[in-house]
């Protein structure tokens, strides 16, 4: 028996001490086409990216809305105290307007293309808006009954 | 593989054997119930990758071979999930067995080692190091290889080895003892013992 030879237990210990090479796990994940689980850092990056996207979308949306309002305002015409806004003009010459009456009622009007130089427009007005307080007395025309005041 | 066993308190901890078996059964059911092979693979990989990689690398010492064996083990397990039957063995034990079979197949196909002949050559002074240990280990019966790998090379307690391999603790101890004797014989270490 050779005393210089390692004992079996020391061979086991040497085998246990061998480190598993790094990278096997990642290569396996790629090979099996498995997505890496999200770490806390990657989740934070994802949330930040989503927040940035929302902010950017808001800014772009506000800019577009502002541009749109300016476009509409340039097409406004005042008629008999009301306002007529051009909403859309079709290729066939028909135009869609929004008519806002002085009392606040609004109605969308589709005006067809001129035929024989004549334009007939029929507008069906919406129901009257609820009565507003009298500006002179500031009293509600349909006051809610107050039992205490009635007793007095 | 053992049959179902009755639940009785585990003296080593607060949980009972029944609790543990229920957990293992739940894991099996979740695995079998995976809606797709991708889901099953994902579950196996997240829960067992480290154990499988360590188990195979301890036996081979070869990163590329370990990668091949573990990948094929996971794929084979995910494909076979529909035909599984619960036999009281944890999912990890089943995976270890697949890995052992896969390792044997890979080693056969590679034909890169005939360690037994080299080691047994009488006119050659055997090289006694970890590689020699692995080559000698590969000549033993597979159950012994699994037990030695888990217990001696991965420091898994005997009762846990018994649970994973689905054998009684006494049997595991017997395998380990006989495997050590065989390894001493193969490696011509102290206390040389004949092969069982």
Short mmCIF file of C-alpha atoms in Angstrom, two decimals:
data_model
loop_
_atom_site.label_atom_id
_atom_site.label_comp_id
_atom_site.label_asym_id
_atom_site.label_seq_id
_atom_site.Cartn_x
_atom_site.Cartn_y
_atom_site.Cartn_z
CA UNK A 1 0.00 0.00 0.00
CA UNK A 2 1.33 3.36 -0.95
CA UNK A 3 1.00 5.89 1.92
CA UNK A 4 1.36 8.77 -0.53
CA UNK A 5 -1.95 7.91 -2.12
CA UNK A 6 -4.90 10.05 -1.04
CA UNK A 7 -7.60 8.38 0.91
CA UNK A 8 -11.02 7.99 -0.64
CA UNK A 9 -12.55 10.63 1.61
CA UNK A 10 -10.00 13.20 0.50
CA UNK A 11 -10.88 12.44 -3.13
CA UNK A 12 -14.54 12.98 -2.31
CA UNK A 13 -13.66 16.27 -0.64
CA UNK A 14 -11.58 17.37 -3.64
CA UNK A 15 -14.52 16.60 -5.94
CA UNK A 16 -16.87 18.57 -3.70
CA UNK A 17 -14.55 21.55 -3.80
CA UNK A 18 -14.61 21.75 -7.59
CA UNK A 19 -16.80 24.67 -8.49
CA UNK A 20 -19.48 24.26 -11.09
CA UNK A 21 -18.33 26.48 -14.00
CA UNK A 22 -20.24 29.72 -14.29
CA UNK A 23 -22.35 30.18 -17.36
CA UNK A 24 -23.86 26.69 -17.60
CA UNK A 25 -27.14 27.95 -16.21
CA UNK A 26 -27.35 30.88 -18.60
CA UNK A 27 -26.43 28.76 -21.63
CA UNK A 28 -29.05 26.23 -20.63
CA UNK A 29 -31.65 28.95 -20.29
CA UNK A 30 -30.84 30.18 -23.79
CA UNK A 31 -30.74 26.68 -25.18
CA UNK A 32 -34.14 25.83 -23.75
CA UNK A 33 -35.40 29.26 -24.87
CA UNK A 34 -36.52 30.15 -21.37
CA UNK A 35 -36.94 33.74 -20.35
CA UNK A 36 -34.95 34.88 -17.38
CA UNK A 37 -37.10 35.70 -14.36
CA UNK A 38 -37.39 39.40 -13.71
CA UNK A 39 -35.07 40.66 -11.04
CA UNK A 40 -35.90 43.61 -8.80
CA UNK A 41 -33.58 45.83 -10.87
CA UNK A 42 -35.12 44.77 -14.17
CA UNK A 43 -38.62 45.33 -12.75
CA UNK A 44 -37.59 48.83 -11.65
CA UNK A 45 -36.22 49.57 -15.12
CA UNK A 46 -39.46 48.31 -16.63
CA UNK A 47 -41.56 50.56 -14.37
CA UNK A 48 -39.37 53.57 -15.14
CA UNK A 49 -39.61 52.90 -18.86
CA UNK A 50 -43.39 52.60 -18.63
CA UNK A 51 -43.62 55.84 -16.65
CA UNK A 52 -41.42 57.64 -19.18
CA UNK A 53 -43.62 56.33 -21.97
CA UNK A 54 -46.75 57.61 -20.23
CA UNK A 55 -45.22 61.06 -19.71
CA UNK A 56 -44.02 61.21 -23.31
CA UNK A 57 -47.45 60.12 -24.54
CA UNK A 58 -49.08 62.82 -22.44
CA UNK A 59 -46.80 65.51 -23.85
CA UNK A 60 -47.38 64.39 -27.42
CA UNK A 61 -51.13 64.14 -26.79
CA UNK A 62 -51.25 67.65 -25.32
CA UNK A 63 -49.34 69.04 -28.29
CA UNK A 64 -51.67 67.33 -30.76
CA UNK A 65 -54.77 68.52 -28.88
CA UNK A 66 -53.45 72.07 -28.84
CA UNK A 67 -52.74 71.96 -32.55
CA UNK A 68 -56.21 70.52 -33.19
CA UNK A 69 -57.91 73.23 -31.17
CA UNK A 70 -56.05 75.93 -33.12
CA UNK A 71 -57.09 74.28 -36.37
CA UNK A 72 -60.74 74.25 -35.30
CA UNK A 73 -60.64 77.81 -34.03
CA UNK A 74 -59.45 79.07 -37.38
CA UNK A 75 -62.57 77.57 -38.97
CA UNK A 76 -65.04 79.11 -36.54
CA UNK A 77 -67.70 81.48 -37.73
CA UNK A 78 -70.15 83.34 -35.56
CA UNK A 79 -73.75 83.23 -36.69
CA UNK A 80 -76.58 85.06 -34.93
CA UNK A 81 -74.96 84.82 -31.58
CA UNK A 82 -74.14 81.13 -32.02
CA UNK A 83 -70.97 79.55 -33.24
CA UNK A 84 -70.50 77.29 -36.22
CA UNK A 85 -67.40 75.16 -36.20
CA UNK A 86 -66.28 73.19 -39.17
CA UNK A 87 -65.48 69.70 -38.01
CA UNK A 88 -64.70 67.73 -41.13
CA UNK A 89 -64.85 68.18 -44.87
CA UNK A 90 -65.33 65.11 -47.01
CA UNK A 91 -63.98 64.45 -50.46
CA UNK A 92 -67.48 64.62 -51.93
CA UNK A 93 -67.80 68.23 -50.82
CA UNK A 94 -70.00 67.50 -47.82
CA UNK A 95 -68.98 69.29 -44.65
CA UNK A 96 -69.73 68.53 -41.05
CA UNK A 97 -70.28 71.44 -38.69
CA UNK A 98 -70.94 71.75 -35.02
CA UNK A 99 -73.48 74.42 -34.24
CA UNK A 100 -73.37 75.88 -30.75
CA UNK A 101 -76.38 77.96 -29.87
CA UNK A 102 -76.24 80.92 -27.47
CA UNK A 103 -77.98 78.90 -24.75
CA UNK A 104 -75.24 76.27 -24.85
CA UNK A 105 -77.01 73.64 -26.87
CA UNK A 106 -74.87 71.95 -29.49
CA UNK A 107 -75.83 70.07 -32.57
CA UNK A 108 -73.80 68.50 -35.34
CA UNK A 109 -74.87 69.41 -38.85
CA UNK A 110 -73.98 67.57 -42.02
CA UNK A 111 -74.09 69.96 -44.95
CA UNK A 112 -74.14 68.20 -48.32
CA UNK A 113 -72.23 69.39 -51.31
CA UNK A 114 -73.87 72.32 -53.14
CA UNK A 115 -76.40 71.19 -55.75
CA UNK A 116 -77.54 73.69 -58.41
CA UNK A 117 -75.96 76.43 -56.36
CA UNK A 118 -78.37 75.85 -53.50
CA UNK A 119 -77.69 74.53 -50.02
CA UNK A 120 -80.57 73.36 -47.88
CA UNK A 121 -79.79 72.60 -44.30
CA UNK A 122 -82.21 71.02 -41.89
CA UNK A 123 -81.25 71.10 -38.26
CA UNK A 124 -83.01 69.20 -35.51
CA UNK A 125 -82.30 71.03 -32.29
CA UNK A 126 -81.72 69.03 -29.15
CA UNK A 127 -83.98 69.38 -26.13
CA UNK A 128 -83.77 72.64 -24.23
CA UNK A 129 -81.11 72.72 -21.56
CA UNK A 130 -82.20 72.84 -17.91
CA UNK A 131 -83.25 76.38 -16.85
CA UNK A 132 -80.44 78.45 -15.45
CA UNK A 133 -80.73 80.71 -12.37
CA UNK A 134 -82.10 84.15 -13.08
CA UNK A 135 -79.00 86.38 -13.31
CA UNK A 136 -80.97 89.32 -11.83
CA UNK A 137 -82.21 87.60 -8.66
CA UNK A 138 -79.84 84.61 -8.74
CA UNK A 139 -82.84 82.45 -7.82
CA UNK A 140 -83.30 78.93 -9.03
CA UNK A 141 -86.44 78.76 -11.22
CA UNK A 142 -87.14 75.25 -9.89
CA UNK A 143 -86.11 75.53 -6.25
CA UNK A 144 -85.93 72.42 -4.10
CA UNK A 145 -88.49 72.74 -1.30
CA UNK A 146 -86.95 73.36 2.13
CA UNK A 147 -89.32 72.19 4.93
CA UNK A 148 -87.68 74.39 7.58
CA UNK A 149 -88.11 77.55 5.55
CA UNK A 150 -91.71 76.60 4.78
CA UNK A 151 -92.46 76.25 8.51
CA UNK A 152 -91.10 79.73 9.14
CA UNK B 1 -39.40 2.59 -6.23
CA UNK B 2 -41.28 2.40 -2.98
CA UNK B 3 -44.99 2.22 -2.64
CA UNK B 4 -47.04 4.79 -0.80
CA UNK B 5 -46.19 5.08 2.88
CA UNK B 6 -48.31 6.00 5.81
CA UNK B 7 -47.93 9.47 7.22
CA UNK B 8 -46.18 9.72 10.55
CA UNK B 9 -44.52 12.55 12.41
CA UNK B 10 -41.04 13.53 11.35
CA UNK B 11 -38.91 13.67 14.46
CA UNK B 12 -36.30 15.89 12.85
CA UNK B 13 -38.54 18.85 12.25
CA UNK B 14 -41.91 20.34 12.77
CA UNK B 15 -43.38 19.07 9.52
CA UNK B 16 -44.73 15.57 9.09
CA UNK B 17 -43.90 13.07 6.45
CA UNK B 18 -47.48 13.42 5.30
CA UNK B 19 -46.99 17.17 4.79
CA UNK B 20 -43.86 16.54 2.79
CA UNK B 21 -45.54 13.95 0.65
CA UNK B 22 -48.45 16.26 0.06
CA UNK B 23 -46.03 18.96 -1.08
CA UNK B 24 -44.30 16.52 -3.40
CA UNK B 25 -47.63 15.35 -4.76
CA UNK B 26 -48.68 18.94 -5.38
CA UNK B 27 -45.47 19.51 -7.29
CA UNK B 28 -46.18 16.47 -9.44
CA UNK B 29 -49.72 17.59 -10.11
CA UNK B 30 -48.59 21.09 -11.01
CA UNK B 31 -46.00 19.64 -13.36
CA UNK B 32 -48.44 17.23 -14.97
CA UNK B 33 -51.02 19.96 -15.26
CA UNK B 34 -48.70 22.35 -17.09
CA UNK B 35 -50.63 23.63 -20.07
CA UNK B 36 -47.69 23.44 -22.44
CA UNK B 37 -44.27 21.90 -22.77
CA UNK B 38 -42.84 25.40 -22.39
CA UNK B 39 -44.61 25.87 -19.05
CA UNK B 40 -43.46 22.47 -17.84
CA UNK B 41 -39.87 23.21 -18.88
CA UNK B 42 -40.00 26.54 -17.15
CA UNK B 43 -41.25 24.97 -13.91
CA UNK B 44 -38.56 22.28 -13.96
CA UNK B 45 -35.82 24.73 -14.76
CA UNK B 46 -36.71 27.22 -12.07
CA UNK B 47 -37.10 24.58 -9.34
CA UNK B 48 -34.39 22.04 -10.13
CA UNK B 49 -31.70 23.53 -12.36
CA UNK B 50 -29.08 23.99 -9.65
CA UNK B 51 -29.53 20.50 -8.23
CA UNK B 52 -29.43 18.90 -11.67
CA UNK B 53 -26.41 20.86 -12.86
CA UNK B 54 -24.49 20.06 -9.68
CA UNK B 55 -25.48 16.40 -9.76
CA UNK B 56 -24.30 15.92 -13.34
CA UNK B 57 -21.18 18.06 -13.05
CA UNK B 58 -20.03 16.20 -9.93
CA UNK B 59 -20.24 13.01 -11.92
CA UNK B 60 -18.63 14.27 -15.11
CA UNK B 61 -16.43 17.25 -14.29
CA UNK B 62 -17.23 18.37 -17.84
CA UNK B 63 -19.19 21.59 -18.36
CA UNK B 64 -20.20 20.88 -21.97
CA UNK B 65 -21.34 17.35 -21.16
CA UNK B 66 -23.21 18.63 -18.11
CA UNK B 67 -25.00 21.19 -20.25
CA UNK B 68 -26.00 18.56 -22.82
CA UNK B 69 -27.21 16.08 -20.22
CA UNK B 70 -29.21 18.59 -18.20
CA UNK B 71 -30.82 20.11 -21.29
CA UNK B 72 -31.86 16.69 -22.60
CA UNK B 73 -33.08 15.70 -19.13
CA UNK B 74 -35.38 18.69 -18.87
CA UNK B 75 -36.68 18.24 -22.42
CA UNK B 76 -37.32 14.53 -21.92
CA UNK B 77 -39.09 15.17 -18.62
CA UNK B 78 -41.28 17.90 -20.06
CA UNK B 79 -42.30 15.68 -22.96
CA UNK B 80 -43.04 12.70 -20.72
CA UNK B 81 -45.15 14.59 -18.20
CA UNK B 82 -48.50 13.47 -19.58
CA UNK B 83 -47.77 9.79 -18.89
CA UNK B 84 -46.45 10.25 -15.37
CA UNK B 85 -47.84 8.39 -12.41
CA UNK B 86 -47.22 9.36 -8.83
CA UNK B 87 -45.17 6.62 -7.17
CA UNK B 88 -44.22 8.37 -3.99
CA UNK B 89 -40.90 9.65 -5.34
CA UNK B 90 -40.20 13.37 -5.52
CA UNK B 91 -40.02 15.01 -8.91
CA UNK B 92 -36.32 15.69 -8.34
CA UNK B 93 -35.64 12.00 -7.79
CA UNK B 94 -37.32 11.22 -11.09
CA UNK B 95 -35.21 13.91 -12.81
CA UNK B 96 -32.01 12.47 -11.32
CA UNK B 97 -32.90 9.10 -12.77
CA UNK B 98 -33.52 10.61 -16.20
CA UNK B 99 -30.22 12.46 -15.93
CA UNK B 100 -28.41 9.22 -15.09
CA UNK B 101 -29.90 7.51 -18.13
CA UNK B 102 -29.11 10.49 -20.32
CA UNK B 103 -25.55 10.63 -19.04
CA UNK B 104 -25.06 6.97 -19.84
CA UNK B 105 -26.42 7.53 -23.36
CA UNK B 106 -24.23 10.57 -23.94
CA UNK B 107 -21.11 8.81 -22.68
CA UNK B 108 -21.85 5.86 -24.92
CA UNK B 109 -22.33 8.06 -27.94
CA UNK B 110 -19.17 10.03 -27.28
CA UNK B 111 -17.11 6.92 -26.57
CA UNK B 112 -14.50 9.12 -25.05
CA UNK B 113 -13.71 7.09 -22.01
CA UNK B 114 -13.05 3.46 -21.39
CA UNK B 115 -11.73 4.08 -17.92
CA UNK B 116 -12.21 0.58 -16.60
CA UNK B 117 -9.68 -0.94 -18.99
CA UNK B 118 -7.12 1.72 -18.26
CA UNK B 119 -7.51 1.50 -14.54
CA UNK B 120 -7.51 -2.26 -14.50
CA UNK B 121 -4.34 -2.58 -16.53
CA UNK B 122 -1.91 -4.31 -14.19
CA UNK B 123 1.22 -2.80 -15.69
CA UNK B 124 0.05 0.74 -15.36
CA UNK B 125 0.35 2.89 -12.26
CA UNK B 126 -3.17 4.26 -11.82
CA UNK B 127 -3.62 8.00 -11.66
CA UNK B 128 -5.36 8.78 -8.41
CA UNK B 129 -7.15 12.09 -8.59
CA UNK B 130 -10.68 13.38 -8.94
CA UNK B 131 -10.83 12.40 -12.59
CA UNK B 132 -9.77 8.88 -11.73
CA UNK B 133 -12.43 8.84 -9.03
CA UNK B 134 -15.07 9.84 -11.58
CA UNK B 135 -13.95 7.22 -14.03
CA UNK B 136 -14.04 4.58 -11.34
CA UNK B 137 -17.43 5.79 -10.18
CA UNK B 138 -18.78 5.42 -13.72
CA UNK B 139 -18.07 1.70 -13.59
CA UNK B 140 -20.35 1.10 -10.61
CA UNK B 141 -24.06 0.21 -10.73
CA UNK B 142 -26.14 3.29 -11.40
CA UNK B 143 -27.91 3.30 -8.04
CA UNK B 144 -24.54 3.33 -6.32
CA UNK B 145 -23.33 6.13 -8.57
CA UNK B 146 -26.38 8.21 -7.72
CA UNK B 147 -26.06 7.55 -4.00
CA UNK B 148 -22.32 8.33 -3.94
CA UNK B 149 -22.78 11.47 -6.01
CA UNK B 150 -25.55 12.80 -3.82
CA UNK B 151 -24.05 11.83 -0.47
CA UNK B 152 -20.27 12.02 -0.89
CA UNK B 153 -19.90 14.53 -3.74
CA UNK B 154 -22.83 16.82 -2.97
CA UNK B 155 -23.09 16.43 0.83
CA UNK B 156 -26.72 15.33 0.78
CA UNK B 157 -27.79 13.60 4.04
CA UNK B 158 -28.53 9.89 3.80
CA UNK B 159 -32.22 10.30 4.69
CA UNK B 160 -32.57 12.83 1.88
CA UNK B 161 -30.76 10.54 -0.56
CA UNK B 162 -33.20 7.81 0.44
CA UNK B 163 -36.14 10.11 -0.24
CA UNK B 164 -34.80 11.21 -3.62
CA UNK B 165 -33.90 7.74 -4.81
CA UNK B 166 -37.03 6.16 -3.35
CA UNK B 167 -35.19 3.54 -1.31
CA UNK B 168 -34.99 2.82 2.44
CA UNK B 169 -32.15 4.46 4.36
CA UNK B 170 -30.65 1.05 5.18
CA UNK B 171 -30.44 0.24 1.50
CA UNK B 172 -28.75 3.56 0.76
CA UNK B 173 -26.19 2.94 3.50
CA UNK B 174 -25.51 -0.49 2.08
CA UNK B 175 -25.05 0.91 -1.42
CA UNK B 176 -22.70 3.57 -0.12
CA UNK B 177 -20.61 1.09 1.81
CA UNK B 178 -20.31 -1.28 -1.12
CA UNK B 179 -19.60 1.57 -3.50
CA UNK B 180 -16.79 2.87 -1.31
CA UNK B 181 -15.27 -0.57 -1.14
CA UNK B 182 -15.50 -0.92 -4.89
CA UNK B 183 -13.94 2.47 -5.44
CA UNK B 184 -11.06 1.64 -3.13
CA UNK B 185 -10.52 -1.48 -5.14
CA UNK B 186 -10.66 0.34 -8.45
CA UNK B 187 -8.34 3.06 -7.29
CA UNK B 188 -6.11 0.71 -5.29
CA UNK B 189 -6.49 2.84 -2.22
CA UNK B 190 -6.07 1.80 1.37
CA UNK B 191 -8.24 -1.04 2.59
CA UNK B 192 -8.60 -2.49 -0.89
CA UNK B 193 -11.84 -4.41 -1.16
CA UNK B 194 -13.17 -6.66 -3.91
CA UNK B 195 -15.92 -5.50 -6.21
CA UNK B 196 -19.37 -6.59 -5.01
#
